[in-house]
mmCIF file of C-alpha atoms in Angstrom:
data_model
loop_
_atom_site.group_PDB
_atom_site.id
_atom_site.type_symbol
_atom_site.label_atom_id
_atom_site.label_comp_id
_atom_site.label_asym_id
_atom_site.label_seq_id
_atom_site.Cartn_x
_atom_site.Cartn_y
_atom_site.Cartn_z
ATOM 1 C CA UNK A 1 -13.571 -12.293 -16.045
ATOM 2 C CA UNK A 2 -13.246 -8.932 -17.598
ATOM 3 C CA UNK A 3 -15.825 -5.554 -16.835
ATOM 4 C CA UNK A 4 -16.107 -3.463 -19.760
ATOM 5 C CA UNK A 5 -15.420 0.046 -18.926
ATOM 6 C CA UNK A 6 -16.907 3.331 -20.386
ATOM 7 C CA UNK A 7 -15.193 6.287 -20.978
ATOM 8 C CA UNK A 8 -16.666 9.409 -22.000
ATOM 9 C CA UNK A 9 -15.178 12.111 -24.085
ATOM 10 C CA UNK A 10 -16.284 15.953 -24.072
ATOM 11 C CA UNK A 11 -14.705 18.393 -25.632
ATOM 12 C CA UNK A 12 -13.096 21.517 -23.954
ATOM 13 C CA UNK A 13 -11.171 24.413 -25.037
ATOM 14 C CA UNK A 14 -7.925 22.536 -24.517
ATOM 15 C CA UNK A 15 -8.592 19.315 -24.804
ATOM 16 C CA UNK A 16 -10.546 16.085 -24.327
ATOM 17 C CA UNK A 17 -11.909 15.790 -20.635
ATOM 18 C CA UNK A 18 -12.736 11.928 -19.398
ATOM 19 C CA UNK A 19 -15.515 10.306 -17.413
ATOM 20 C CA UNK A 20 -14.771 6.959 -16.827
ATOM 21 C CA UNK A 21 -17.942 4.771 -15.413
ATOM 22 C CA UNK A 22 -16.072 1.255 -14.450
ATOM 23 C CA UNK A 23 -19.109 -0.126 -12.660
ATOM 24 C CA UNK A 24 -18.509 -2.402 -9.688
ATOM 25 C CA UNK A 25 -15.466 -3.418 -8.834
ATOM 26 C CA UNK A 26 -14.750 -7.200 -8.390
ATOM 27 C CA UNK A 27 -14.723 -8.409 -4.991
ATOM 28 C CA UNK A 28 -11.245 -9.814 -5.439
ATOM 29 C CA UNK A 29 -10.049 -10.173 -1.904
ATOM 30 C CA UNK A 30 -13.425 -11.753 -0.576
ATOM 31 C CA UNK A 31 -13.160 -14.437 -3.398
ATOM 32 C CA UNK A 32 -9.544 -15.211 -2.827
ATOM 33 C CA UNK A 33 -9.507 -15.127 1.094
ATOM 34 C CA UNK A 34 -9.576 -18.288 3.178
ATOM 35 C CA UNK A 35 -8.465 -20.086 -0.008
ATOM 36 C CA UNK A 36 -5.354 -22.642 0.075
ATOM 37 C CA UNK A 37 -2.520 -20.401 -1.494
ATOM 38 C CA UNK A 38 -1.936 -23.323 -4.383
ATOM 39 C CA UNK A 39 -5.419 -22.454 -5.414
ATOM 40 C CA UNK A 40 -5.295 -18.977 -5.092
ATOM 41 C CA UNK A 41 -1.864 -18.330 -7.543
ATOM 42 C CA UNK A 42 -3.418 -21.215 -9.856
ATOM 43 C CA UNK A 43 -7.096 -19.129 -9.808
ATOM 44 C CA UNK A 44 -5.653 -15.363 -10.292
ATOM 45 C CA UNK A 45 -3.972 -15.287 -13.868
ATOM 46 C CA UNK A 46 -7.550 -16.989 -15.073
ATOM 47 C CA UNK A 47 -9.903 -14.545 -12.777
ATOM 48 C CA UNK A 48 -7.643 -11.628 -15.675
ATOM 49 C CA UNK A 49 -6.680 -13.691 -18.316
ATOM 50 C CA UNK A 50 -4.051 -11.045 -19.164
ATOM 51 C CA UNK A 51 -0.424 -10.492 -17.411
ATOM 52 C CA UNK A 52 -0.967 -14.293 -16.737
ATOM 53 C CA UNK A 53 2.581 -14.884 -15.886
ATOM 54 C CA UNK A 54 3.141 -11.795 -14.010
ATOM 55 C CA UNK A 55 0.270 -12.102 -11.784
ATOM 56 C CA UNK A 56 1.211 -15.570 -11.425
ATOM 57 C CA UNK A 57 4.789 -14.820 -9.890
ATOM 58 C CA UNK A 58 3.880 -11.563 -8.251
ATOM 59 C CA UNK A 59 1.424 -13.817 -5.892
ATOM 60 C CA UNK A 60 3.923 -16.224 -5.701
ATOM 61 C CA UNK A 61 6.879 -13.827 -4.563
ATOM 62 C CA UNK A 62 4.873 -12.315 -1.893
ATOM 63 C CA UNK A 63 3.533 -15.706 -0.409
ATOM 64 C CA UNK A 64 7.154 -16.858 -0.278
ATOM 65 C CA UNK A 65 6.512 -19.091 -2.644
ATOM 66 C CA UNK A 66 8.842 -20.504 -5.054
ATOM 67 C CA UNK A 67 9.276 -19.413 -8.964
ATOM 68 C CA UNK A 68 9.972 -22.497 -11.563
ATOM 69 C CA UNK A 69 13.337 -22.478 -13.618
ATOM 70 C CA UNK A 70 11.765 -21.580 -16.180
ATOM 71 C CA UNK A 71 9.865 -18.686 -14.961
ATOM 72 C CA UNK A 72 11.913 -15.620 -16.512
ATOM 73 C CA UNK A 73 11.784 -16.626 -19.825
ATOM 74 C CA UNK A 74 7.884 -17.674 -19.641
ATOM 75 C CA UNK A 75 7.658 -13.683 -18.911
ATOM 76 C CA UNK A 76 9.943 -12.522 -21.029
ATOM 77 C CA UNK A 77 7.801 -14.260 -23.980
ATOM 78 C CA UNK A 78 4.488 -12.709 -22.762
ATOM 79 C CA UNK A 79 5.633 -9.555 -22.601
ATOM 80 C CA UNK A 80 7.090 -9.828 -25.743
ATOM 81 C CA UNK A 81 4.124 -11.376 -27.403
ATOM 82 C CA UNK A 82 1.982 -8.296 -26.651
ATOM 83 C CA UNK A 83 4.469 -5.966 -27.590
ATOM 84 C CA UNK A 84 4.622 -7.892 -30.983
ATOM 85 C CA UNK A 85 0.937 -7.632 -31.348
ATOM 86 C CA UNK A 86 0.874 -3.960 -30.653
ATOM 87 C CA UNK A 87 3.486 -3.453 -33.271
ATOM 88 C CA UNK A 88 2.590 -6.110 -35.798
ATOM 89 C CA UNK A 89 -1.487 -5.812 -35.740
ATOM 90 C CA UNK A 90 -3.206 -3.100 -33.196
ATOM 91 C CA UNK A 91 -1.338 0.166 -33.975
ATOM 92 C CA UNK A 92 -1.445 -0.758 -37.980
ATOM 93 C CA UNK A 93 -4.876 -1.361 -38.006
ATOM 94 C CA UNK A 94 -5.485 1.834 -36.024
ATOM 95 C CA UNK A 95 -3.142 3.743 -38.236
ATOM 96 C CA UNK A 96 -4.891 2.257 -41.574
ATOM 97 C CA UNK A 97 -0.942 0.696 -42.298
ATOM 98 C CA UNK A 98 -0.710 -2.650 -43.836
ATOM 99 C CA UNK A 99 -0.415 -5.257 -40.558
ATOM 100 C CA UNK A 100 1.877 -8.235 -40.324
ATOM 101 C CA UNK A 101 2.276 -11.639 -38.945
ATOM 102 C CA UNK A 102 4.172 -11.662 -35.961
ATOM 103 C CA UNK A 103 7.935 -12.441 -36.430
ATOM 104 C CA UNK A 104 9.147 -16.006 -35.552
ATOM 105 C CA UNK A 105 11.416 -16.027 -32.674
ATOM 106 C CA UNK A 106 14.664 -16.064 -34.812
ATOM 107 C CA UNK A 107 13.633 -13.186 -36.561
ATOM 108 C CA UNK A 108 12.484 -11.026 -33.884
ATOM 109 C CA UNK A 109 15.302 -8.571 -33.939
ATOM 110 C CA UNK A 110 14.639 -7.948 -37.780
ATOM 111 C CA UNK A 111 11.188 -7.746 -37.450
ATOM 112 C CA UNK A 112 11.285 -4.765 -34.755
ATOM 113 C CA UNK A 113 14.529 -2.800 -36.304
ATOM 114 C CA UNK A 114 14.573 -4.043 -40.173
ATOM 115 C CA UNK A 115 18.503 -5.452 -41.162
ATOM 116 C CA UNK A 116 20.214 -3.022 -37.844
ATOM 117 C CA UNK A 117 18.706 -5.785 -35.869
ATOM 118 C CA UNK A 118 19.114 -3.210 -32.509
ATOM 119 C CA UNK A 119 17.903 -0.275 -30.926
ATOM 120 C CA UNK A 120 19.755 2.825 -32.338
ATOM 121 C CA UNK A 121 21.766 3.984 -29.732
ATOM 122 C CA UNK A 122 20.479 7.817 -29.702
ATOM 123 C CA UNK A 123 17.879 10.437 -30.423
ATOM 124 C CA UNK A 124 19.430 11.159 -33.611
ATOM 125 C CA UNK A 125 19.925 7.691 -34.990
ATOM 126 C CA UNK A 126 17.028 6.635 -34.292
ATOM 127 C CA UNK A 127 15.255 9.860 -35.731
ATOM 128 C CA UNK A 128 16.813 8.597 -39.090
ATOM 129 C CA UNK A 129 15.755 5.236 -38.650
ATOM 130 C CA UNK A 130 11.921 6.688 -37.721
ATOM 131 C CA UNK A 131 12.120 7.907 -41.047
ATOM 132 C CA UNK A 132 13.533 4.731 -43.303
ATOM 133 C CA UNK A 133 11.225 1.643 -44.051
ATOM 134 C CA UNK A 134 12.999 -0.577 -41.327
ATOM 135 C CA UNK A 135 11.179 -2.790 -38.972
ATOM 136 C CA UNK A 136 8.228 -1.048 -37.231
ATOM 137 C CA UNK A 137 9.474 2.457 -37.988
ATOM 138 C CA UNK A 138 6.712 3.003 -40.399
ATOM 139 C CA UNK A 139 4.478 2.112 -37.467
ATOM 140 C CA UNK A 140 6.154 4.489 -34.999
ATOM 141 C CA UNK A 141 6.144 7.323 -37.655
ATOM 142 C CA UNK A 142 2.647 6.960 -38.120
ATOM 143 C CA UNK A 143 2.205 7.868 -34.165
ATOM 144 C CA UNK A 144 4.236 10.686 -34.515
ATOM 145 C CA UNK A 145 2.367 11.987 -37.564
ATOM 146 C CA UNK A 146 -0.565 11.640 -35.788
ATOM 147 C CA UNK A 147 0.609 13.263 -32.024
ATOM 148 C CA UNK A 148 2.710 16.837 -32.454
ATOM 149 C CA UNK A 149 4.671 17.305 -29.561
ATOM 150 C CA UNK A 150 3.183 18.126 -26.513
ATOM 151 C CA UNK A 151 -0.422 16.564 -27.827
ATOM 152 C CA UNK A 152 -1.747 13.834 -25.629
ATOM 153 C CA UNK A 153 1.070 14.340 -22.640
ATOM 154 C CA UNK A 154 1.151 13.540 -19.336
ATOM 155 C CA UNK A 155 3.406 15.536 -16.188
ATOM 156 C CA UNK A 156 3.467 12.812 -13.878
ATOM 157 C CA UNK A 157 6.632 11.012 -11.788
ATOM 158 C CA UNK A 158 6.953 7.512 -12.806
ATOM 159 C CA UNK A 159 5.541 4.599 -10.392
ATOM 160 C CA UNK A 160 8.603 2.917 -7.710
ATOM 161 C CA UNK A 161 8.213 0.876 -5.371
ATOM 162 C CA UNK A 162 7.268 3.663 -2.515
ATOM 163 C CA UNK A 163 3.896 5.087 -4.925
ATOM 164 C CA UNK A 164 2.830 1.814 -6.516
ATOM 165 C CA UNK A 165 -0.255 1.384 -3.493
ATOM 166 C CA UNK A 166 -0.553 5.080 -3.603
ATOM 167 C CA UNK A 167 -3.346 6.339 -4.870
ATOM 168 C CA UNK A 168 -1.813 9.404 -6.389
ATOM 169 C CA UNK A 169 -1.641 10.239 -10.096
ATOM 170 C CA UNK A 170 1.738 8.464 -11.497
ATOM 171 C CA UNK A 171 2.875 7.191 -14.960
ATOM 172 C CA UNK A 172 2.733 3.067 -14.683
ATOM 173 C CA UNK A 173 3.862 1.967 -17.989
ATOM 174 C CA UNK A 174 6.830 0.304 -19.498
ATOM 175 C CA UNK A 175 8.666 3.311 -20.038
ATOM 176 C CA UNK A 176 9.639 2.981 -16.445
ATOM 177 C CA UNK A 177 11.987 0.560 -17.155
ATOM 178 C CA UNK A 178 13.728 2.289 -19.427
ATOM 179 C CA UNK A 179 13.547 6.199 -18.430
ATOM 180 C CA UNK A 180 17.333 6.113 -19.031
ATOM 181 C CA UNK A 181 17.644 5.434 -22.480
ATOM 182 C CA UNK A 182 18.906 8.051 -24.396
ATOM 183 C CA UNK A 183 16.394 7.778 -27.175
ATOM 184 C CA UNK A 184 13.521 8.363 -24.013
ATOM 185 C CA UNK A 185 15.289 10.955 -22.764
ATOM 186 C CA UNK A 186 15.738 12.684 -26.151
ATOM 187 C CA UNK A 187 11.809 12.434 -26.961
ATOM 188 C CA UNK A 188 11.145 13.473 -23.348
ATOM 189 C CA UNK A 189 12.540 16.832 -24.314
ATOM 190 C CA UNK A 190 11.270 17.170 -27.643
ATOM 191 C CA UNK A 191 7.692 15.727 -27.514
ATOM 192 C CA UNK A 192 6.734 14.844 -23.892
ATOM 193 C CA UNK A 193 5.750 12.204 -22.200
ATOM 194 C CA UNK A 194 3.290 11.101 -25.282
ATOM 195 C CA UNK A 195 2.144 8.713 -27.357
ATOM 196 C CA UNK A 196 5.393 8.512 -29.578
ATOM 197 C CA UNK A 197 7.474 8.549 -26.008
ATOM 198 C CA UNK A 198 5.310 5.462 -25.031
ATOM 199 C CA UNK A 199 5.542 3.235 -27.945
ATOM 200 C CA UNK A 200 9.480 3.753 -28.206
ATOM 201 C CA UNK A 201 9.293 2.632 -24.666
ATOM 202 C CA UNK A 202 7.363 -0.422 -26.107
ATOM 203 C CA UNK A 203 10.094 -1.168 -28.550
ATOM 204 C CA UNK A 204 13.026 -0.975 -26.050
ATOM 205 C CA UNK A 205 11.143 -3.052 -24.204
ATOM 206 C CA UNK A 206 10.249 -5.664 -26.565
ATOM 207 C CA UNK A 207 14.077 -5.914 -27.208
ATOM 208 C CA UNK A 208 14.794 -6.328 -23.671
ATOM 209 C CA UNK A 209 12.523 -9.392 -23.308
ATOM 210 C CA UNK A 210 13.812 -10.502 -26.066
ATOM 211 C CA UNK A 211 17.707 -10.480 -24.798
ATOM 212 C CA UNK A 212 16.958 -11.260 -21.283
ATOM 213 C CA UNK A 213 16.914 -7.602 -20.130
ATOM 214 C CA UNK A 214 13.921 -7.662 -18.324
ATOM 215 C CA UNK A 215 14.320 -6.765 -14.250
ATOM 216 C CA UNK A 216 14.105 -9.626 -12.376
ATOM 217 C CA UNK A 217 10.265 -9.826 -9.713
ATOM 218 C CA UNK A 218 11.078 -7.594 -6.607
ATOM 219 C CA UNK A 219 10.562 -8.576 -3.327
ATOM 220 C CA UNK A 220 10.165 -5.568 -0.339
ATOM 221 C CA UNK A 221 11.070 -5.478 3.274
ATOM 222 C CA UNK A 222 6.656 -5.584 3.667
ATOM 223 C CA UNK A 223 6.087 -8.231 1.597
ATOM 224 C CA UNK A 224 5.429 -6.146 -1.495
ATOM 225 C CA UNK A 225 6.059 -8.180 -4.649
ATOM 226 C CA UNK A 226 6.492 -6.077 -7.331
ATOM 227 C CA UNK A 227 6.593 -7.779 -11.463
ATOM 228 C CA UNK A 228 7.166 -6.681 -14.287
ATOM 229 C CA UNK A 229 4.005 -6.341 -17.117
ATOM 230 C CA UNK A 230 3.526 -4.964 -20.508
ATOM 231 C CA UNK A 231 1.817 -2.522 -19.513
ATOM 232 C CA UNK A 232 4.064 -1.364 -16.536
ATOM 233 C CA UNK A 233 4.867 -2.806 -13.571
ATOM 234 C CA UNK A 234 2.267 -5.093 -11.049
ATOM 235 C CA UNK A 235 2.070 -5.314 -7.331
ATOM 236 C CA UNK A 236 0.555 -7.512 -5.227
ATOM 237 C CA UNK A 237 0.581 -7.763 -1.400
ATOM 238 C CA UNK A 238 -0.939 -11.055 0.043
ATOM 239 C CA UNK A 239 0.122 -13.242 3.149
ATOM 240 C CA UNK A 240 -1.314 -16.187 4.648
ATOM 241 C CA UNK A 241 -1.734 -18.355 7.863
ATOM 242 C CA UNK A 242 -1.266 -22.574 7.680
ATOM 243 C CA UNK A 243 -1.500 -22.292 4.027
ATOM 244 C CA UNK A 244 -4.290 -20.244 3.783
ATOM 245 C CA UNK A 245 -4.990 -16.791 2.368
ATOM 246 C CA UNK A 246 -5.750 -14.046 5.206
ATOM 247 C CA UNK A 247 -5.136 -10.637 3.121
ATOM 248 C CA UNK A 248 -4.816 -9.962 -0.186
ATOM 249 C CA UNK A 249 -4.011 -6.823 -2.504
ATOM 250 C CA UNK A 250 -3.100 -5.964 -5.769
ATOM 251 C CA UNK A 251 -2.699 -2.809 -8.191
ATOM 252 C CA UNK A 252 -2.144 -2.807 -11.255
ATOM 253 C CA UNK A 253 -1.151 -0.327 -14.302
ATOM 254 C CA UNK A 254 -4.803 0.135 -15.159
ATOM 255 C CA UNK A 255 -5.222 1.349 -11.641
ATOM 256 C CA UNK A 256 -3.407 3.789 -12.453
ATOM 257 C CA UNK A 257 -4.322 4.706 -15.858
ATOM 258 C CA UNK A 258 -7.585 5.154 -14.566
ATOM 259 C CA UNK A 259 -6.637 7.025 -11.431
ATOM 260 C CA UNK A 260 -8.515 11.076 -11.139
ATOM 261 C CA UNK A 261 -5.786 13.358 -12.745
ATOM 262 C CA UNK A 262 -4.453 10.506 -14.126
ATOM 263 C CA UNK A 263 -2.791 8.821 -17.208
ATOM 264 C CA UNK A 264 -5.814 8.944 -18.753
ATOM 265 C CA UNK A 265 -7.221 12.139 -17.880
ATOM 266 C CA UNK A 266 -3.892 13.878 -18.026
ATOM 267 C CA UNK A 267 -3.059 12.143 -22.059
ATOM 268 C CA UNK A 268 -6.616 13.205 -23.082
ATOM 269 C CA UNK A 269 -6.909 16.738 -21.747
ATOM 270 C CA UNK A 270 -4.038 17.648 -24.174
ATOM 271 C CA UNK A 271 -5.690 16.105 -27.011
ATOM 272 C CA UNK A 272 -6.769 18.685 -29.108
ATOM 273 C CA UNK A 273 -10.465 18.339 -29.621
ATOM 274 C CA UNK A 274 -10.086 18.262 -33.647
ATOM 275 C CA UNK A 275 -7.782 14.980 -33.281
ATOM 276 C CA UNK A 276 -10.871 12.948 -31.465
ATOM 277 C CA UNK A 277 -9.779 10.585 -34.467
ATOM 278 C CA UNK A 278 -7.434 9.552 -32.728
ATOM 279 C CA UNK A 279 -8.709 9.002 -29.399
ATOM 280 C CA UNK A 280 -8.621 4.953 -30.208
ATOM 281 C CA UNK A 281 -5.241 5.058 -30.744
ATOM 282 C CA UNK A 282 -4.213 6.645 -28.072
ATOM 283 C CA UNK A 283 -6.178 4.342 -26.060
ATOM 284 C CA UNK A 284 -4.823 1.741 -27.365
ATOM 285 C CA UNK A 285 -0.989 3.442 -26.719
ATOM 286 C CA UNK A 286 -2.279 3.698 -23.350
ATOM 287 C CA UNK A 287 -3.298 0.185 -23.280
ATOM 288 C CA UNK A 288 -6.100 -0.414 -20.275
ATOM 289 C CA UNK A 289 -5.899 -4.306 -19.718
ATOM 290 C CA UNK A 290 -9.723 -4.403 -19.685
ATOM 291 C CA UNK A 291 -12.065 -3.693 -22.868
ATOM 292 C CA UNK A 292 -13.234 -0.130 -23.323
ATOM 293 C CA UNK A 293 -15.787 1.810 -25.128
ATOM 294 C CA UNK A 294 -15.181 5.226 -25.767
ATOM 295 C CA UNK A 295 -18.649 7.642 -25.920
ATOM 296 C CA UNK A 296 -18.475 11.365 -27.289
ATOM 297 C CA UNK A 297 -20.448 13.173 -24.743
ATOM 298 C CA UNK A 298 -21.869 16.459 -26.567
ATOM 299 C CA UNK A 299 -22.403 19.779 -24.730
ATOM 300 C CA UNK A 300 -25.280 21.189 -24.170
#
């Protein structure tokens, strides 16, 4: 059950500025309360058919309810899988590259990083590797080419477990696992907290999932269960009464993305105007989890 959102671009002096007209949201809580909590972790990952397995375990976490054996790894793959796709069919298409089938498990490792098989270590290394034929660096120099630094940036602190339910302006992506990294911290510096910044972040995080690095589902003292996504990180509050659902929320990196002042806002407003070519792309980079139709809004 997905709404198709609209977002409006109108060009300013500086940038790109957004309107975003999401319509109505769905009355989540209403159609999940009073249900038996079996039905209501079985009915959420198919209400938003995407994140499946980390809606599915952030539900269960905060109903106290238990996680399979096999749970980590189920995530792991998701999140992989749509990393993959980014890599191996979105971003080429959007770039006008050449795209590829996804890589078969074995060759995962090769298909992200070409015959290195890892992450290099640092901003220069992997600077040199940006600029060989290895892997996806063709795909991750064609975002560079087509962001300078400082284009399309946000200036936002990172989402944690106090600011998830907050409704002020914070940076919910994957990137937030992996703020750390030398190679993050080196484009930080160099190009901001952009597109190039943000699909790096996708490709340390694809290797994570891939090696079992992926943080395990966090439980708070409130209840809070916080999992991990593709697109950041997803929280859901819920609790119940003899088996039954009595309150319910959730939030979600699109919440944020879409949030005044936001991600959104904030990556667009430093677009310049002349690269509106590129405005699906950096959608895409962005990554809503709902479709999207960007409008050019003329002035008068």
């Amino acid at each position: 059950m997905q709404q198709n959102v609209r977002i409006g671009l109108r060009a300013s002096s500086g940038g790109l500025l957004t309107t975003v007209d999401a319509g109505p949201a769905l009355p989540l809580s209403q159609m999940l309360i009073g249900r038996a909590v079996d039905d209501v972790v079985s009915l959420l990952p198919r209400v938003f058919n995407l994140c499946r397995s980390a809606q599915e375990g952030a539900a269960r976490l905060a109903l106290g309810m238990p996680l399979n054996d096999a749970y980590a790894t189920q995530l792991a793959r998701e999140l992989l899988r749509d990393h993959l796709i980014k890599f191996c069919l979105t971003w080429p298409r959007l770039l006008s590259l050449p795209s590829q089938p996804l890589p078969p498990p074995e060759a995962t490792l090769t298909g992200l990083f070409g015959s290195v098989a890892t992450m290099p270590a640092d901003l220069p290394s992997y600077l040199v590797w940006l600029h060989s034929e290895s892997g996806m660096a063709p795909v991750l120099r064609g975002i560079a080419e087509a962001f300078a630094p400082g284009e399309a940036c946000v200036a936002l602190p990172m989402t944690h477990a106090n600011s998830v339910f907050s409704a002020l302006p914070q940076d919910n992506s994957p990137a937030l696992r992996h703020r750390e990294h030398p190679v993050l911290q080196g484009l930080l510096a160099r190009y901001g907290a952009g597109p190039l910044w943000r699909a790096t972040a996708r490709l340390i995080d694809a290797e994570a999932c891939y090696l079992g690095g992926l943080p395990p589902l966090q439980r708070l003292a409130d209840g809070t269960a916080l999992a991990p996504a593709a697109r950041g990180v997803y929280a859901v509050r819920a609790s119940a009464i003899d088996g039954r659902l009595v309150a319910f929320q959730r939030v979600t990196p699109t919440d944020h993305l879409f949030l005044p002042d936001g991600m959104l806002s904030q990556s667009f407003a430093s677009l310049p105007p002349a690269k509106k070519t590129f405005a699906a792309l950096l959608l895409d980079i962005l990554d809503p989890c709902v479709p999207c139709q960007l409008e050019e809004i003329h002035n008068a």
